[in-house]
Amino acid sequence: MAPPFPEPGESRLVFREHAERLASVVLEGDGDIDALQRALNYSLVRAQAVERPAALRAAICVLTDLARQRWFIRVTDEGAVEVKRPDRDHVDPPREKVRIRTQELVKRDEQLREPAAQKFVMEMERPTVFRGRHVSVFSLFRDGRELVESLRHARSLPLEQRVAGLRKVIDPYLQFVDDAGLCEHTGLRLQNIWRYFRHTWTNQYTSTPGRSMAILVRDRAREFHPVMGIGAIGSPIVQIRERDAWIGWHPEAFLEFAAEEPSAELGTWLNKTVDGAISELFLDDFVEERLIDRRDLREPSPEEIARLRSYCEDQRELHHRLVRSQDMKRSPSNDDGNSESHWRERAQTHLYRSKRALSLSEMLHSRQVLRESFGECPTADAVRALLQNTEGRRIVKKVLRKAKADRVGIAMADITVCGAIAPYNQILGGKLVSMLAGSPEVIVAYRDKYVERESEIASSMAGRPIVRPSQLVLLGTTSLYGVGSSQYNRLRMPVETLGGRPGEHLEYVELGKSEAYGTSHFSTDTVEALVTLVQQTCIGQRVYSFFGEGVSAKLRKMRDGLDALKLPSDVLLQHGRQRIVYGVPLVRNLREFLLGMDDEPDYLFDLATPARGTAAIVRWWTERWLSKRIMKDEVLARLEEHTLVRPVRHGARVVLPRVADGQGSLFDDLA
């Protein structure tokens, strides 16, 4: 790593001494989080007195985060600071899990130390009166001792009666969270209930842009219907190589598939996708400015295509020079109630003028090449010939990207949160939550939530409201650890009981391991320090955090900050954490529907009676997992540890970290 302060001076000295302190901690083995924090605090104080405080602060924060990831750090005899990524070729699974968990807990506890988070947790735990009874979030915990007593009775029953007996002990159902919804048993906001339990996760709670739907799994077998687990699905990560290759979206995988099976239908799909893309572009301003003539859309000239590309660059430059962040905040709801006017105005911003010009130039060029290759009617031979030349393959890749863009945000979702709440986690409640995430009830609820939702980017490109059908056909997720996931392992349920065909399954399919770029290994303080540094320099372009700009704004800010320090951003942004990538296909015609070749999804199960699907999944979980799990005495012993005896030491309680003055929750000894 090139030193960010090559010139002699106080900044270089402070940075080098900080590196030496970090190196001594890392070399000790497991490392000491408190020692790293003390080193950071000491160096940040010293950084306030140097000639380049913003740069030094950012560099110190970056180096400390690398030390937390167990990167090797050393200072050479010449005073240069060198870092090396930990060896991942011979990873010890238990040790790797501890490393990742420690890393995540640092960021989670950082969040829970914030005054707003501390206040929220305390308010949720403070007793209030609802319908004449004292309630709090503790009312939604299930006492482990009571649960064990009921389970002991159930497991004493004959095998043929045990499953029926267990249904009286644990009776799960789904509840979907909305902003205004209240719990009918406690009066607490459902969103707050979900958020509270989310704070018990190892990693920090963050909101994600795009579509999202939060889920509670509750147990109607007990008073107050305690929370068994939580889940959430949201807009998927756009680029995951392993997933895209499996679907057929990855360019090389798709070209291989197309070359093996060239057909007239494939040529028709290429034409259909290009025509659809052009028809959904707002062109009135382009025509008025004589940038394009509508009569020439069928057979554009090379000069018109080149003019559009030049116009794209000009508008992009104007966007970066003139845009204000507050002008581009997401506003899918229109204040004046005029949807047409809202999207037309948005389409004519510099950002979307640029995007429309680029898209039109690419699609017109694609149309031109396809017409030359296919004429009026594509054939298998014409498709084969198209795929045998470089330009033809390039056009196919462009069309593929457009087809993916049309489906990725509406037909797919990522499972962003999924797991059981204590004490249900001890009896494999996580597997129940995981399978319910792909249930007919969730699919129907997601469809109903977004059935009339106008697609922001598509509508901004079209200058009119565009509503895409919200038909989920694939769920994706990744493991927190790259060394295995007990929650998703062996999750495979026959769909015959859900109205599907014999021999088919609803299952979590392992697609491979991913090592993506990201910012998850950097702390909030590091991100803020790098953003401050960028704002004080003149490098790059201004980066705002709004929808439509493309790649994650946070990622771009981090890259600009690391570049300003002359650090290798491509290396440092590769977090080095392998994650297992999973896919949960919900339809039979997955590739065809996601590519836009089929207009309707062919679901694996019946969507007509979604609540019956949930009941069937619960029965399967009870028979396959719960009835066997409760036969282990050590499991029941762990369940009994989660009690509601005051002070509450239940595993579902959010444990607030000590704040700077050493004080914890005011209710530690009262709850």
XYZ file of C-alpha atoms in Angstrom:
671
model
C 0.000 0.000 0.000
C 1.471 3.338 -1.015
C 1.777 5.618 2.047
C -0.827 8.416 2.013
C 1.758 10.822 3.495
C 5.029 10.296 1.586
C 6.378 13.738 2.453
C 8.067 14.265 5.853
C 5.885 15.977 8.434
C 3.703 15.528 11.500
C 0.950 13.701 9.542
C 3.402 11.084 8.321
C 4.787 10.599 11.833
C 1.355 10.204 13.468
C 0.205 7.784 10.772
C 3.350 5.657 11.062
C 3.149 5.494 14.859
C -0.544 4.550 14.649
C 0.351 1.736 12.246
C 2.987 0.453 14.673
C 0.456 0.321 17.511
C -2.082 -1.500 15.325
C 0.547 -3.968 14.119
C 1.435 -4.932 17.690
C -2.235 -5.671 18.460
C -2.820 -7.701 15.279
C 0.328 -9.760 15.818
C -0.933 -10.899 19.206
C -3.341 -13.274 17.485
C -7.018 -12.803 18.167
C -6.448 -9.123 18.735
C -8.071 -6.827 21.233
C -11.003 -4.691 20.063
C -10.624 -2.378 23.047
C -6.899 -1.946 22.335
C -7.648 -1.048 18.724
C -10.240 1.491 19.867
C -7.816 3.043 22.346
C -5.177 3.336 19.623
C -7.732 4.953 17.322
C -8.905 7.451 19.938
C -5.330 8.448 20.810
C -4.316 8.984 17.174
C -7.474 10.934 16.321
C -6.698 13.398 19.100
C -3.199 13.865 17.710
C -4.617 14.287 14.195
C -6.406 17.473 15.223
C -3.123 19.342 15.482
C -1.514 18.456 12.127
C -1.420 20.326 8.841
C -3.881 17.994 7.038
C -6.291 16.833 9.736
C -9.058 15.549 7.427
C -6.690 13.381 5.394
C -4.925 12.027 8.470
C -8.193 11.274 10.253
C -9.501 9.347 7.222
C -6.248 7.401 6.798
C -6.162 6.455 10.495
C -9.781 5.242 10.389
C -9.169 3.151 7.253
C -6.080 1.496 8.724
C -7.885 0.734 11.996
C -10.759 -0.946 10.140
C -8.247 -3.117 8.270
C -6.722 -4.127 11.601
C -10.199 -5.137 12.795
C -10.416 -7.402 9.748
C -7.160 -9.094 10.798
C -5.131 -7.612 7.940
C -1.399 -7.871 8.566
C 0.211 -4.467 9.157
C 3.879 -3.598 9.385
C 6.104 -0.545 9.197
C 9.320 -0.955 7.207
C 12.709 0.342 8.237
C 12.213 3.173 5.753
C 8.963 4.188 7.502
C 6.555 2.901 4.852
C 3.324 1.290 6.043
C 2.501 -2.039 4.401
C -0.699 -4.082 4.694
C -1.584 -7.575 3.525
C -4.953 -9.283 3.273
C -5.383 -12.295 5.614
C -4.831 -15.687 4.009
C -8.256 -17.115 3.126
C -6.980 -20.299 1.464
C -6.813 -22.218 4.731
C -9.629 -20.770 6.793
C -10.588 -22.432 10.048
C -14.442 -22.275 9.970
C -15.051 -21.644 13.707
C -12.305 -19.025 13.818
C -13.629 -17.346 10.665
C -17.131 -17.151 12.137
C -15.748 -15.540 15.279
C -13.797 -13.038 13.177
C -16.821 -12.026 11.120
C -19.108 -11.925 14.130
C -16.659 -9.685 15.987
C -16.425 -7.404 12.977
C -20.201 -7.108 12.709
C -20.713 -6.570 16.431
C -18.377 -3.582 16.365
C -20.651 -1.818 13.882
C -23.849 -2.973 15.588
C -22.712 -1.764 18.998
C -21.592 1.491 17.419
C -25.177 1.965 16.273
C -26.674 0.950 19.623
C -24.525 3.526 21.419
C -26.256 6.320 19.520
C -28.638 8.288 21.779
C -31.598 7.757 19.415
C -31.123 3.976 19.428
C -30.718 3.865 23.205
C -33.863 5.935 23.684
C -35.830 3.698 21.293
C -34.848 0.490 23.091
C -35.637 1.941 26.513
C -39.046 3.183 25.388
C -39.926 -0.218 23.945
C -39.010 -1.883 27.244
C -40.775 0.671 29.451
C -44.170 -0.615 30.668
C -47.276 1.155 29.368
C -50.988 0.556 29.893
C -52.985 -0.951 27.045
C -56.589 -1.989 27.518
C -56.176 -1.873 31.261
C -53.020 -4.033 31.378
C -49.337 -3.226 31.700
C -47.506 -4.218 28.537
C -44.134 -3.669 26.880
C -42.035 -5.378 24.256
C -41.313 -8.004 26.927
C -44.936 -9.101 26.534
C -43.920 -10.404 23.106
C -41.215 -12.693 24.550
C -42.072 -16.299 25.298
C -40.846 -17.616 28.621
C -38.541 -20.576 28.043
C -39.581 -22.428 31.180
C -43.259 -22.386 30.237
C -42.388 -23.468 26.688
C -40.275 -26.381 27.907
C -43.052 -27.575 30.201
C -45.460 -27.657 27.253
C -42.926 -29.363 24.995
C -42.168 -32.048 27.553
C -45.840 -32.947 27.632
C -46.017 -33.016 23.811
C -42.962 -35.210 23.398
C -44.361 -37.738 25.901
C -47.233 -38.432 23.497
C -47.143 -41.397 21.083
C -45.431 -40.557 17.777
C -48.708 -40.496 15.837
C -50.146 -37.911 18.280
C -47.021 -35.828 18.820
C -47.373 -33.532 15.800
C -50.991 -32.733 16.630
C -49.965 -32.066 20.229
C -47.198 -29.703 19.116
C -49.673 -27.589 17.150
C -51.316 -26.673 20.464
C -47.952 -25.640 21.907
C -46.655 -23.589 18.956
C -49.048 -22.141 16.364
C -47.159 -19.871 13.928
C -48.704 -17.359 11.539
C -47.486 -14.468 9.376
C -48.094 -10.788 10.045
C -47.025 -8.160 7.504
C -45.639 -4.874 8.786
C -46.738 -1.482 7.552
C -45.934 1.984 8.848
C -49.324 2.556 10.488
C -50.065 -0.967 11.735
C -50.473 -1.590 15.475
C -50.215 -4.804 17.455
C -53.716 -5.655 18.641
C -52.346 -7.303 21.800
C -49.944 -4.594 23.020
C -50.802 -1.437 21.060
C -47.166 -1.156 19.946
C -46.412 -0.159 16.376
C -45.626 -3.223 14.290
C -42.721 -1.363 12.686
C -41.233 -0.684 16.116
C -41.681 -4.317 17.172
C -39.861 -5.474 14.053
C -37.101 -2.889 14.528
C -36.568 -3.828 18.183
C -36.017 -7.493 17.403
C -33.833 -6.583 14.417
C -31.437 -4.913 16.870
C -30.745 -8.357 18.374
C -29.037 -9.431 15.126
C -25.256 -9.636 14.921
C -25.059 -7.008 12.196
C -26.315 -3.438 12.382
C -29.788 -2.386 11.277
C -29.860 -0.313 8.091
C -32.685 0.677 5.790
C -32.308 -0.173 2.116
C -33.535 1.767 -0.916
C -36.167 0.402 -3.269
C -38.989 -1.976 -2.506
C -39.176 -3.705 0.849
C -41.609 -5.682 2.974
C -41.068 -6.589 6.625
C -42.569 -9.719 8.165
C -43.285 -10.943 11.688
C -43.807 -14.617 12.479
C -45.984 -14.843 15.589
C -47.258 -17.604 17.833
C -50.990 -17.572 18.487
C -50.664 -20.442 20.951
C -49.832 -18.032 23.797
C -51.237 -14.814 25.194
C -49.989 -11.671 23.421
C -48.927 -13.855 20.454
C -45.158 -13.726 21.074
C -42.797 -13.078 18.167
C -41.138 -16.227 16.835
C -39.044 -14.632 14.124
C -38.657 -11.726 11.748
C -37.976 -11.467 8.046
C -37.775 -8.912 5.274
C -37.544 -9.014 1.515
C -36.388 -6.107 -0.602
C -34.994 -4.968 -3.916
C -32.187 -7.309 -4.963
C -28.518 -6.580 -5.443
C -28.280 -5.916 -9.164
C -24.967 -7.634 -9.847
C -24.196 -11.058 -8.367
C -22.132 -13.107 -10.783
C -23.012 -16.525 -9.352
C -26.742 -15.823 -9.386
C -26.731 -14.241 -12.827
C -24.777 -17.130 -14.349
C -27.255 -19.608 -12.852
C -30.255 -17.677 -14.191
C -28.683 -17.149 -17.608
C -28.281 -13.393 -17.198
C -24.506 -13.331 -17.127
C -23.357 -12.288 -20.633
C -20.953 -15.171 -21.212
C -23.391 -17.744 -19.825
C -26.171 -16.379 -22.017
C -24.014 -16.323 -25.152
C -23.044 -19.929 -24.494
C -26.698 -20.900 -24.105
C -27.709 -18.969 -27.244
C -24.885 -20.473 -29.329
C -25.881 -23.979 -28.284
C -29.554 -23.457 -29.088
C -29.948 -20.688 -31.711
C -33.578 -20.311 -32.758
C -35.990 -18.017 -34.534
C -37.686 -17.456 -31.170
C -34.445 -16.047 -29.810
C -34.277 -13.600 -32.710
C -37.887 -12.575 -32.132
C -37.086 -11.947 -28.467
C -34.142 -9.717 -29.411
C -36.350 -7.627 -31.692
C -39.168 -7.496 -29.136
C -36.853 -6.304 -26.360
C -35.330 -3.546 -28.513
C -38.721 -2.344 -29.761
C -40.097 -2.315 -26.226
C -37.125 -0.338 -24.931
C -37.534 2.370 -27.577
C -41.301 2.591 -27.107
C -40.818 3.328 -23.382
C -38.573 6.352 -23.910
C -39.824 9.921 -23.671
C -38.759 11.536 -26.967
C -40.812 14.735 -27.277
C -37.955 17.025 -26.212
C -35.487 15.207 -28.488
C -37.829 15.755 -31.428
C -38.439 19.418 -30.546
C -34.705 20.038 -30.356
C -34.259 18.181 -33.682
C -31.945 15.717 -32.044
C -33.932 12.913 -33.672
C -36.789 12.620 -36.158
C -39.498 10.087 -35.335
C -39.550 8.985 -38.990
C -35.926 7.941 -38.662
C -36.430 5.689 -35.649
C -36.886 2.633 -37.862
C -33.672 3.230 -39.799
C -31.479 5.781 -38.003
C -28.320 7.097 -39.552
C -24.891 6.696 -37.919
C -24.774 10.491 -37.599
C -27.972 10.568 -35.514
C -26.683 7.832 -33.220
C -23.381 9.675 -32.767
C -25.284 12.904 -32.038
C -27.279 11.165 -29.304
C -24.093 9.861 -27.678
C -22.529 13.314 -27.687
C -25.731 14.772 -26.229
C -25.616 12.126 -23.485
C -22.145 13.233 -22.409
C -23.123 16.918 -22.432
C -26.178 16.303 -20.269
C -24.233 14.118 -17.862
C -21.708 16.910 -17.396
C -24.498 19.436 -16.785
C -26.072 17.091 -14.273
C -22.893 16.842 -12.227
C -22.264 20.580 -12.446
C -25.727 21.899 -11.674
C -27.657 19.282 -9.739
C -28.636 19.853 -6.155
C -29.187 16.864 -3.901
C -32.567 18.089 -2.649
C -33.840 18.345 -6.234
C -33.290 14.650 -6.863
C -34.550 12.999 -3.713
C -36.875 10.131 -4.412
C -40.472 11.275 -4.714
C -42.635 8.488 -6.107
C -45.685 10.166 -4.615
C -46.613 13.315 -6.499
C -47.461 16.331 -4.389
C -49.743 17.844 -7.025
C -51.467 14.520 -7.731
C -50.596 14.780 -11.431
C -48.588 11.661 -12.209
C -48.144 12.485 -15.894
C -46.773 15.944 -15.116
C -44.471 14.608 -12.398
C -42.784 11.985 -14.573
C -42.628 14.269 -17.606
C -40.802 16.889 -15.553
C -38.462 14.269 -14.109
C -37.683 12.868 -17.562
C -36.409 16.289 -18.629
C -33.835 16.656 -15.854
C -30.226 16.571 -17.027
C -29.730 13.147 -15.445
C -32.580 11.494 -17.315
C -31.933 13.372 -20.552
C -28.482 11.807 -20.437
C -29.809 8.346 -19.595
C -32.484 8.528 -22.305
C -30.034 9.658 -24.950
C -27.635 6.841 -24.098
C -30.396 4.220 -24.061
C -31.866 5.466 -27.345
C -28.489 5.490 -29.084
C -27.757 1.926 -27.925
C -31.175 0.559 -28.842
C -31.227 2.282 -32.252
C -27.818 0.858 -33.040
C -29.026 -2.559 -31.871
C -32.127 -2.260 -34.066
C -29.935 -1.354 -37.018
C -27.667 -4.389 -36.563
C -30.591 -6.769 -35.974
C -32.409 -5.565 -39.115
C -29.264 -6.092 -41.154
C -28.883 -9.597 -39.700
C -32.521 -10.760 -39.653
C -34.319 -8.761 -42.289
C -38.071 -8.911 -41.647
C -38.127 -12.397 -40.170
C -35.419 -13.897 -37.921
C -34.318 -17.492 -38.466
C -32.159 -19.904 -36.499
C -29.398 -19.584 -39.102
C -29.531 -15.779 -38.900
C -29.228 -15.920 -35.106
C -26.294 -18.329 -35.389
C -24.552 -15.964 -37.817
C -25.196 -12.989 -35.531
C -23.491 -14.784 -32.654
C -20.434 -15.572 -34.726
C -19.265 -11.966 -35.108
C -17.977 -9.585 -32.452
C -20.483 -6.805 -33.103
C -23.397 -9.229 -33.014
C -22.351 -10.594 -29.627
C -21.950 -7.064 -28.313
C -25.507 -6.231 -29.391
C -26.875 -9.378 -27.750
C -25.173 -8.386 -24.486
C -26.792 -4.927 -24.644
C -30.229 -6.410 -25.203
C -29.628 -8.858 -22.371
C -28.792 -5.969 -19.994
C -32.050 -4.263 -20.946
C -34.071 -7.441 -20.386
C -32.435 -7.869 -16.992
C -33.116 -4.247 -16.028
C -36.825 -4.703 -16.821
C -37.177 -7.659 -14.453
C -34.529 -7.461 -11.747
C -36.339 -4.980 -9.490
C -39.851 -6.368 -9.798
C -39.669 -10.131 -10.371
C -36.892 -10.777 -7.876
C -36.279 -9.906 -4.257
C -33.525 -10.521 -1.758
C -34.225 -11.964 1.659
C -32.491 -9.215 3.614
C -33.516 -10.325 7.115
C -34.435 -13.864 8.124
C -34.215 -15.587 11.450
C -35.811 -16.757 14.678
C -36.116 -14.911 17.970
C -35.105 -16.572 21.244
C -36.170 -19.015 22.532
C -37.565 -20.247 19.198
C -34.082 -20.185 17.649
C -33.182 -23.182 19.819
C -35.893 -25.299 18.146
C -34.891 -24.382 14.560
C -37.387 -21.569 14.170
C -34.976 -20.031 11.675
C -35.741 -22.801 9.211
C -39.455 -22.056 9.548
C -38.933 -18.334 8.901
C -36.699 -19.150 5.927
C -39.291 -21.371 4.286
C -42.162 -18.973 5.028
C -40.222 -16.253 3.165
C -40.985 -18.158 -0.037
C -44.582 -19.012 0.851
C -47.616 -18.236 -1.314
C -48.810 -15.787 1.357
C -45.631 -13.698 1.083
C -45.744 -13.708 -2.726
C -49.369 -12.564 -2.775
C -48.754 -9.892 -0.100
C -45.794 -8.521 -2.075
C -47.846 -8.471 -5.270
C -50.734 -6.678 -3.575
C -48.434 -4.115 -1.944
C -46.867 -3.061 -5.246
C -49.682 -3.805 -7.686
C -50.164 -0.104 -8.472
C -46.663 1.143 -7.677
C -45.154 3.218 -10.458
C -41.619 2.198 -11.354
C -39.416 5.200 -10.643
C -36.630 4.755 -13.173
C -38.877 3.346 -15.925
C -41.388 6.178 -15.398
C -38.624 8.781 -15.368
C -37.298 7.387 -18.660
C -40.770 7.245 -20.225
C -42.058 10.600 -19.004
C -45.279 8.878 -17.968
C -46.305 6.417 -15.254
C -45.050 2.894 -15.903
C -46.399 0.124 -13.666
C -44.566 -3.193 -13.803
C -46.405 -6.317 -12.595
C -45.012 -7.393 -9.216
C -44.768 -11.127 -9.779
C -42.024 -12.581 -7.603
C -40.400 -15.579 -9.250
C -37.040 -15.755 -7.465
C -35.764 -15.003 -3.981
C -32.063 -14.637 -3.316
C -29.941 -14.330 -0.222
C -26.412 -14.821 1.040
C -25.041 -16.320 4.217
C -23.429 -14.046 6.762
C -20.540 -16.501 6.895
C -18.821 -18.078 3.918
C -18.155 -21.338 5.735
C -21.693 -22.696 5.930
C -25.241 -21.778 6.881
C -27.070 -24.092 9.246
C -30.273 -22.136 8.697
C -30.503 -22.702 4.928
C -28.836 -26.104 4.882
C -31.105 -28.956 3.724
C -34.130 -26.686 3.294
C -36.135 -28.571 0.686
C -39.897 -29.006 0.942
C -42.184 -30.952 -1.440
C -44.665 -28.518 -3.011
C -47.356 -31.116 -3.549
C -49.015 -30.064 -0.282
C -49.024 -26.456 -1.578
C -50.927 -27.393 -4.716
C -47.832 -28.208 -6.749
C -46.807 -31.248 -8.747
C -45.375 -34.439 -7.267
C -41.580 -34.535 -7.337
C -41.094 -30.737 -7.292
C -39.671 -28.825 -4.339
C -39.464 -25.385 -2.778
C -35.806 -25.193 -1.822
C -32.751 -23.084 -1.117
C -30.317 -23.837 -3.936
C -26.635 -23.125 -3.265
C -25.301 -21.211 -6.281
C -21.674 -20.712 -5.260
C -19.567 -18.346 -3.207
C -19.231 -14.650 -3.829
C -16.456 -12.225 -2.921
C -17.975 -8.925 -3.938
C -16.863 -5.353 -3.512
C -18.541 -3.408 -0.772
C -18.285 -1.122 2.206
C -19.561 -3.414 4.962
C -16.100 -3.780 6.502
C -15.718 -0.041 7.063
C -17.162 1.701 10.115
C -19.518 4.667 10.016
C -16.726 6.916 11.319
C -14.479 5.834 8.437
C -17.170 6.529 5.848
C -17.816 9.971 7.331
C -14.109 10.765 7.440
C -13.641 9.826 3.779
C -16.714 11.820 2.709
C -15.412 14.866 4.595
C -12.055 14.483 2.867
C -13.671 14.312 -0.576
C -15.735 17.416 0.145
C -12.552 19.308 0.993
C -10.782 18.333 -2.216
C -11.444 19.023 -5.853
C -11.057 15.495 -7.138
C -13.744 13.718 -9.071
C -17.372 14.749 -9.381
C -19.884 15.521 -6.685
C -21.665 12.411 -5.551
C -25.174 12.661 -4.168
C -27.145 9.837 -2.596
C -30.192 9.704 -4.788
C -31.953 7.122 -6.886
C -31.049 6.802 -10.561
C -27.375 7.776 -10.330
C -26.273 4.197 -10.854
C -23.802 2.346 -8.659
C -24.183 2.799 -4.870
C -23.468 6.402 -3.929
C -21.835 5.222 -0.706
C -19.484 2.992 -2.677
C -18.543 5.860 -4.985
C -17.878 8.171 -2.057
C -15.644 5.571 -0.465
C -13.760 5.038 -3.712
C -13.225 8.783 -4.166
C -11.995 9.112 -0.590
C -9.510 6.251 -0.890
C -8.313 7.657 -4.207
C -7.787 11.045 -2.543
C -5.511 9.303 -0.041
C -3.725 7.579 -2.925
C -4.708 4.194 -1.473
C -5.601 1.231 -3.749
C -9.412 1.481 -3.663
C -9.964 -1.636 -5.820
C -8.049 -3.710 -3.278
C -9.437 -2.147 -0.116
C -13.070 -2.226 -1.264
C -12.892 -5.966 -1.847
C -13.951 -7.009 1.622
C -12.560 -10.531 1.264
C -15.532 -12.154 2.948
C -16.836 -15.123 1.063
C -20.584 -15.530 1.229
C -22.629 -18.473 0.085
C -25.134 -17.346 -2.553
C -28.563 -18.978 -2.455
C -31.484 -18.879 -4.842
C -35.084 -19.892 -4.137
C -36.875 -20.433 -7.475
C -40.647 -20.037 -7.214
C -41.593 -20.879 -10.809
C -40.870 -23.546 -13.401
C -40.069 -21.156 -16.259
C -37.539 -19.072 -14.345
C -35.074 -18.265 -17.143
C -37.741 -17.685 -19.764
C -39.743 -15.314 -17.552
C -36.752 -13.374 -16.246
C -35.471 -12.880 -19.787
C -38.895 -11.674 -20.931
C -39.401 -14.606 -23.309
C -42.472 -15.774 -21.352
C -45.089 -13.214 -20.354
C -46.556 -15.172 -17.417
C -44.842 -17.035 -14.554
C -45.634 -20.718 -14.033
C -45.624 -21.003 -10.230
C -44.605 -24.170 -8.432
C -47.654 -23.961 -6.187
C -51.181 -22.622 -5.934
C -51.577 -18.915 -5.102
C -55.384 -19.004 -4.827
C -55.438 -19.823 -1.084
C -52.213 -18.356 0.341
C -53.100 -18.868 4.032
C -53.418 -22.608 3.385
C -49.901 -22.541 2.010
C -48.611 -21.032 5.252
C -50.404 -23.714 7.276
C -48.895 -26.433 5.071
C -45.368 -25.059 5.577
C -45.922 -24.933 9.347
C -47.071 -28.579 9.340
C -44.025 -29.593 7.321
C -41.679 -27.752 9.704
C -43.350 -29.306 12.732
C -42.990 -32.817 11.330
C -39.577 -32.453 9.696
C -37.726 -30.352 12.282
C -39.576 -29.449 15.483
C -40.808 -32.917 16.480
C -37.251 -34.279 16.293
C -35.505 -31.292 17.845
C -37.482 -31.402 21.101
C -36.326 -34.974 21.784
C -32.889 -33.626 22.765
C -32.592 -32.852 26.468
C -29.758 -30.370 25.909
C -32.039 -28.329 23.634
C -34.730 -28.094 26.303
C -32.105 -27.117 28.839
C -31.043 -24.172 26.659
C -34.684 -23.171 26.192
C -35.182 -22.902 29.947
C -32.441 -20.255 30.173
C -34.687 -17.670 28.493
C -36.849 -16.473 31.356
C -38.912 -13.383 32.066
C -37.850 -13.254 35.712
C -36.775 -9.709 36.552
C -34.216 -8.414 35.780
C -34.946 -9.857 32.342
C -32.072 -11.942 30.947
C -34.013 -13.308 27.995
C -32.137 -13.935 24.729
C -34.677 -11.852 22.789
C -33.750 -8.712 24.711
C -31.605 -6.073 23.040
C -28.349 -5.817 24.975
C -27.286 -2.190 24.987
C -23.509 -1.701 24.975
C -21.965 0.539 27.567
C -21.786 4.143 26.453
C -18.757 6.366 26.856
C -19.480 7.277 30.477
C -19.800 3.614 31.404
C -23.562 3.737 31.886
C -25.877 1.177 30.302
C -29.638 1.094 30.085
C -31.468 2.837 32.911
C -33.702 -0.209 33.074
C -31.023 -2.910 33.366
C -32.019 -3.614 36.945
C -35.687 -2.685 36.719
C -36.967 -4.656 33.736
